[in-house]
Short mmCIF file of C-alpha atoms in Angstrom, two decimals:
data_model
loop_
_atom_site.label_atom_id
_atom_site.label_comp_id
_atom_site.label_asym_id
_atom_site.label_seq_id
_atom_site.Cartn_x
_atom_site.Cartn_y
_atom_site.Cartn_z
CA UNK A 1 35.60 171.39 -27.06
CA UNK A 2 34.01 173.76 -29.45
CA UNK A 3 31.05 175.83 -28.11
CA UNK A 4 28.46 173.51 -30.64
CA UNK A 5 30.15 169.66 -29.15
CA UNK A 6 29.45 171.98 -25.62
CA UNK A 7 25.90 172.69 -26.39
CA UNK A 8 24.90 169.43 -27.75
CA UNK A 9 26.03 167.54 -24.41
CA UNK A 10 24.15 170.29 -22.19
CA UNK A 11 21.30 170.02 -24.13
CA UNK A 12 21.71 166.18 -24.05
CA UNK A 13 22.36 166.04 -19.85
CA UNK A 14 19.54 167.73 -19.54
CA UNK A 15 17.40 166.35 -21.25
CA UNK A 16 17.81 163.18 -18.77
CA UNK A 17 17.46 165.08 -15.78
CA UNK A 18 14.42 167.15 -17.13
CA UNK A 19 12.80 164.81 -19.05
CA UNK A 20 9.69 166.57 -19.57
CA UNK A 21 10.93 169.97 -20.98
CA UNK A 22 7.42 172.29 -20.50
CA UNK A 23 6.67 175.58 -20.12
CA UNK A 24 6.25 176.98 -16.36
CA UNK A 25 3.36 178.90 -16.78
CA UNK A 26 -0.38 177.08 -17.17
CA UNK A 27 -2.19 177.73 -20.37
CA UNK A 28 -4.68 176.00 -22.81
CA UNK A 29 -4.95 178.46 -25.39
CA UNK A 30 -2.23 180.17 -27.51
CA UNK A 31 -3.89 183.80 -26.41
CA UNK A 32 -3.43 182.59 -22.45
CA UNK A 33 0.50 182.36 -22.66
CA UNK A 34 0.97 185.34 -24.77
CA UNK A 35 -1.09 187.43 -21.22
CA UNK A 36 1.04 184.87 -19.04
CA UNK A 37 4.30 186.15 -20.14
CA UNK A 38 3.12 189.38 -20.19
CA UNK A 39 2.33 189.18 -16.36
CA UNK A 40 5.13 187.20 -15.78
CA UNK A 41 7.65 190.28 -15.98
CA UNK A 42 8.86 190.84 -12.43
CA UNK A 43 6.43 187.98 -11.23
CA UNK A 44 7.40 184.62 -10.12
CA UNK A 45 5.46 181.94 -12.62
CA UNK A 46 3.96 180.46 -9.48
CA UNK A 47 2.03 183.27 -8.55
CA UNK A 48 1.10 184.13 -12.16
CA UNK A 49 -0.32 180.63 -12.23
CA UNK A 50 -2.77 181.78 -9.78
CA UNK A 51 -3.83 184.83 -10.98
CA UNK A 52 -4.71 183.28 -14.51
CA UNK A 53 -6.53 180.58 -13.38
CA UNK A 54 -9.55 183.96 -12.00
CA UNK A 55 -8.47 185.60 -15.17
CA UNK A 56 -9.00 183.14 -17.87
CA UNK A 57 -11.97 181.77 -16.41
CA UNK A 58 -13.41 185.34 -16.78
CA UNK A 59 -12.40 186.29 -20.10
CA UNK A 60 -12.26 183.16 -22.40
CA UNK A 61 -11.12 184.57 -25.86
CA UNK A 62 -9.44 187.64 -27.38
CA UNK A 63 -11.80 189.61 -28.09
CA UNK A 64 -13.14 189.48 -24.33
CA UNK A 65 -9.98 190.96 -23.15
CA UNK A 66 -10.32 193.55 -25.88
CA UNK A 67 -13.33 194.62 -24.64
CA UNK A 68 -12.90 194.01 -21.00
CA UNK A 69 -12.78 197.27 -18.57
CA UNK A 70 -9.24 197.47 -17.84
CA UNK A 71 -9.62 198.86 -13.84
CA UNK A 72 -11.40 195.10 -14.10
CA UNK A 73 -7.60 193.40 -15.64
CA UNK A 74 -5.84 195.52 -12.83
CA UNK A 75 -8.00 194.24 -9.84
CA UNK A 76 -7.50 190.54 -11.02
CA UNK A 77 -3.95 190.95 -11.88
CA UNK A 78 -2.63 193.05 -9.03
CA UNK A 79 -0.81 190.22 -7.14
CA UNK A 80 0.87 189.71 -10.04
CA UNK A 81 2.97 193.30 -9.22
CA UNK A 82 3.24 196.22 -12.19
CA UNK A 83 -0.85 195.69 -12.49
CA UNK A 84 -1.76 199.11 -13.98
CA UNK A 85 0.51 199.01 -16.88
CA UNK A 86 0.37 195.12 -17.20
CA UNK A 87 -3.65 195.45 -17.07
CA UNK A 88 -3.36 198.70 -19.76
CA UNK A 89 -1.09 196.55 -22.73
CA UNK A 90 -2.77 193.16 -22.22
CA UNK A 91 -6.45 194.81 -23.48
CA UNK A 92 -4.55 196.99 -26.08
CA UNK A 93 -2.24 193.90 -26.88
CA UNK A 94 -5.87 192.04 -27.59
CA UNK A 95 -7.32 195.20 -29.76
CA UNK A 96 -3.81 195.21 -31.41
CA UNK A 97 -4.30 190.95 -32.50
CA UNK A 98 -8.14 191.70 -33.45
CA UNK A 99 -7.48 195.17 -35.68
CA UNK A 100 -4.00 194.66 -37.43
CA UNK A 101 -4.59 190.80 -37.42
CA UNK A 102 -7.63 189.36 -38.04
CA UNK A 103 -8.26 187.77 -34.28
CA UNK A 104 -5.07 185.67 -34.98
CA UNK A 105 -1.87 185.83 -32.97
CA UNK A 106 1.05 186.85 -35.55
CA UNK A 107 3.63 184.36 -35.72
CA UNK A 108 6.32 185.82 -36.41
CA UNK A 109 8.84 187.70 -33.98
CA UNK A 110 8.41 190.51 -35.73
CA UNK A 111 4.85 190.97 -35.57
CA UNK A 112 4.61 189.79 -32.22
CA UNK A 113 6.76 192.09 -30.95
CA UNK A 114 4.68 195.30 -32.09
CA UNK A 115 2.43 193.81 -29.77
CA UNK A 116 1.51 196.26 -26.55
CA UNK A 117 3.93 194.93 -23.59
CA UNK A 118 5.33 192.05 -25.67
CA UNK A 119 9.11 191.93 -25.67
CA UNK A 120 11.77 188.99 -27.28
CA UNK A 121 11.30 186.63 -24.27
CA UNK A 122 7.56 186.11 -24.32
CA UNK A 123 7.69 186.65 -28.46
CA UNK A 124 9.76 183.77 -28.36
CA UNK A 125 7.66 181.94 -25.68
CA UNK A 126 5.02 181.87 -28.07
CA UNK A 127 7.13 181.13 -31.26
CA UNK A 128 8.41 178.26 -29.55
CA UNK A 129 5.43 176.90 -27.72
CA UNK A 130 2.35 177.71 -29.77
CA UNK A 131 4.27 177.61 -33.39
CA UNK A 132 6.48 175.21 -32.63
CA UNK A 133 9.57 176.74 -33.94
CA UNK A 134 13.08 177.48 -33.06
CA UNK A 135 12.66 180.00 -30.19
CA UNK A 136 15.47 180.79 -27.43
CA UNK A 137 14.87 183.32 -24.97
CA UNK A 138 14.88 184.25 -20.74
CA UNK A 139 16.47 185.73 -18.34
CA UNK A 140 17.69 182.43 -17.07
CA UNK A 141 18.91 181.65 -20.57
CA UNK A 142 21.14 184.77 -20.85
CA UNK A 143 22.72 184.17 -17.27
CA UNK A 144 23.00 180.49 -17.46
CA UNK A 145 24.24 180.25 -21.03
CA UNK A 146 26.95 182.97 -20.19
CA UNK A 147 28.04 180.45 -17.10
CA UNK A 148 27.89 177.54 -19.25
CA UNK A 149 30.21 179.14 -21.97
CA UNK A 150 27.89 178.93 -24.87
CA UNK A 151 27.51 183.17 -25.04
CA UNK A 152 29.31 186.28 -24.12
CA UNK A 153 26.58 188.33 -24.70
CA UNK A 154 24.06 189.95 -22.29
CA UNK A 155 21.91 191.27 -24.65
CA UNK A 156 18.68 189.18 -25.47
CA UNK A 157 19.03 189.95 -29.23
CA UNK A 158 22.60 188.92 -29.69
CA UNK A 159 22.63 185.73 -26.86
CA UNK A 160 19.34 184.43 -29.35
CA UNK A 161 21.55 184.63 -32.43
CA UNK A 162 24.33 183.04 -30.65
CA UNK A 163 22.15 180.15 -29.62
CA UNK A 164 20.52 179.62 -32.81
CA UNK A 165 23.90 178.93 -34.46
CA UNK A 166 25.37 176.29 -31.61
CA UNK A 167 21.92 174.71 -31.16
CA UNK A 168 19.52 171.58 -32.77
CA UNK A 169 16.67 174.15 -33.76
CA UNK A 170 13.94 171.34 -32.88
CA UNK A 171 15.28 170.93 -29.21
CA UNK A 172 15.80 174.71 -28.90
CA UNK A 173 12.62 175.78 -27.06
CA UNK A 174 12.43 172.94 -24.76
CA UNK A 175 15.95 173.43 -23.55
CA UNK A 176 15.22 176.97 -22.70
CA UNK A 177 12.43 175.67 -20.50
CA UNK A 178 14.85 173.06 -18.83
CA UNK A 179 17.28 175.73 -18.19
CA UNK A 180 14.59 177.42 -16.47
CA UNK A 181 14.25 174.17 -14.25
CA UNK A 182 18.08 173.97 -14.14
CA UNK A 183 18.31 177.89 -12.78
CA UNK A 184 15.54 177.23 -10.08
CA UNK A 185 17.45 173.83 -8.88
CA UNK A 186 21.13 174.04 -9.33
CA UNK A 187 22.33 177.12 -10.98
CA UNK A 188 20.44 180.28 -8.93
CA UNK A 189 21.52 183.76 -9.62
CA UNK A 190 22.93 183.47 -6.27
CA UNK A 191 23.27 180.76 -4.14
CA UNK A 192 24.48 178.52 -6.94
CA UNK A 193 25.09 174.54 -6.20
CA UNK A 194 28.39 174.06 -8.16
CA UNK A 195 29.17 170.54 -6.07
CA UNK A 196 26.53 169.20 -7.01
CA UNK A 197 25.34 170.03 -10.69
CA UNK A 198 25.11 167.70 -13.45
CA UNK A 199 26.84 170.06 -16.18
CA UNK A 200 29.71 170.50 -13.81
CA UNK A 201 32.22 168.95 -15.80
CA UNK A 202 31.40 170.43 -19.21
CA UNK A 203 30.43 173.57 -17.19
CA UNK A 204 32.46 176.40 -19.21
CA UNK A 205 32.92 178.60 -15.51
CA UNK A 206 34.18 175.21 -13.67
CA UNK A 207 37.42 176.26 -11.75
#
């Protein structure tokens, strides 16, 4: 089985046992999961989830978190672990979308990632989500693809372009958010449930 016949069926099985392949992390506007990710670093989505839903309520657009007093960012944030730096590059990150690009979020990895505190995993979070194009990214991702046999990289540069090759470029993003859902349920970073997975038996680390 070639690593492309492999990825098709994973991205097939799961797509029946995670029908609805969404993002994690509660948003309505494209700004929102751009900050999300950001405080998502180190932060389980859960309790990101609840610090957004004070933060966004307070500052509804861009520019308000461009001009908001960052001690302000830090107090809401501060569950959310990392707060003083997180707090720090979301305002700059806003200043950053409202000087260099006209109030508009970039959409391009590129641009995004000269963002303040944006990195390849929340650049392609957006790409994915907001632009709706091929975007494959996440720390699950890079562990669960490696299991799975689809990458032998580590790096989130390289495993992208080895997923962009193997992968339908219109299911791309929405598998990355059921592998998410797959990581959390069957294949943990420890603690993994081998018996009773569904890719088990196109699984490229089966025994």
């Amino acid at each position: 089985m070639t690593k492309k016949e492999r990825a098709q069926m994973i991205v097939e099985r799961l797509e029946q046992v995670y029908p609805e392949g969404i993002c994690s992390l509660d948003y309505k506007k494209p700004h929102e999961l751009m900050i999300a990710g950001r405080l998502s670093a180190q932060c389980t989505d859960a309790r990101v989830n609840i610090v957004t839903k004070e933060l966004f309520a307070k500052y509804k657009t861009i520019e308000d978190f461009a001009n908001a007093d960052v001690a302000d960012i830090e107090e809401i944030i501060r569950p959310c672990g990392l707060y003083k730096t997180k707090a720090r590059s979301i305002v700059t990150m806003c200043r950053q979308i409202m000087d260099n690009f006209g109030g508009e979020i970039p959409d391009t990895i590129e641009k995004l990632t000269t963002l303040a505190g944006i990195g390849r995993k929340t650049a392609n979070l957006v790409m994915g989500d907001v632009f709706h194009k091929p975007a494959v990214t996440d720390t699950h991702c890079i562990r669960i693809c490696g299991r799975l046999g689809l990458t032998k990289n580590k790096e989130p540069a390289k495993v992208e372009e080895d997923l962009k090759k193997i992968l339908p470029p219109e299911r791309s993003s929405d598998f990355c958010h059921r592998l998410v859902l797959f990581g959390r349920e069957y294949c943990k970073a420890r603690g993994e449930r081998c018996s009773e997975c569904p890719l088990l038996d196109i699984c490229g680390s089966r025994k």
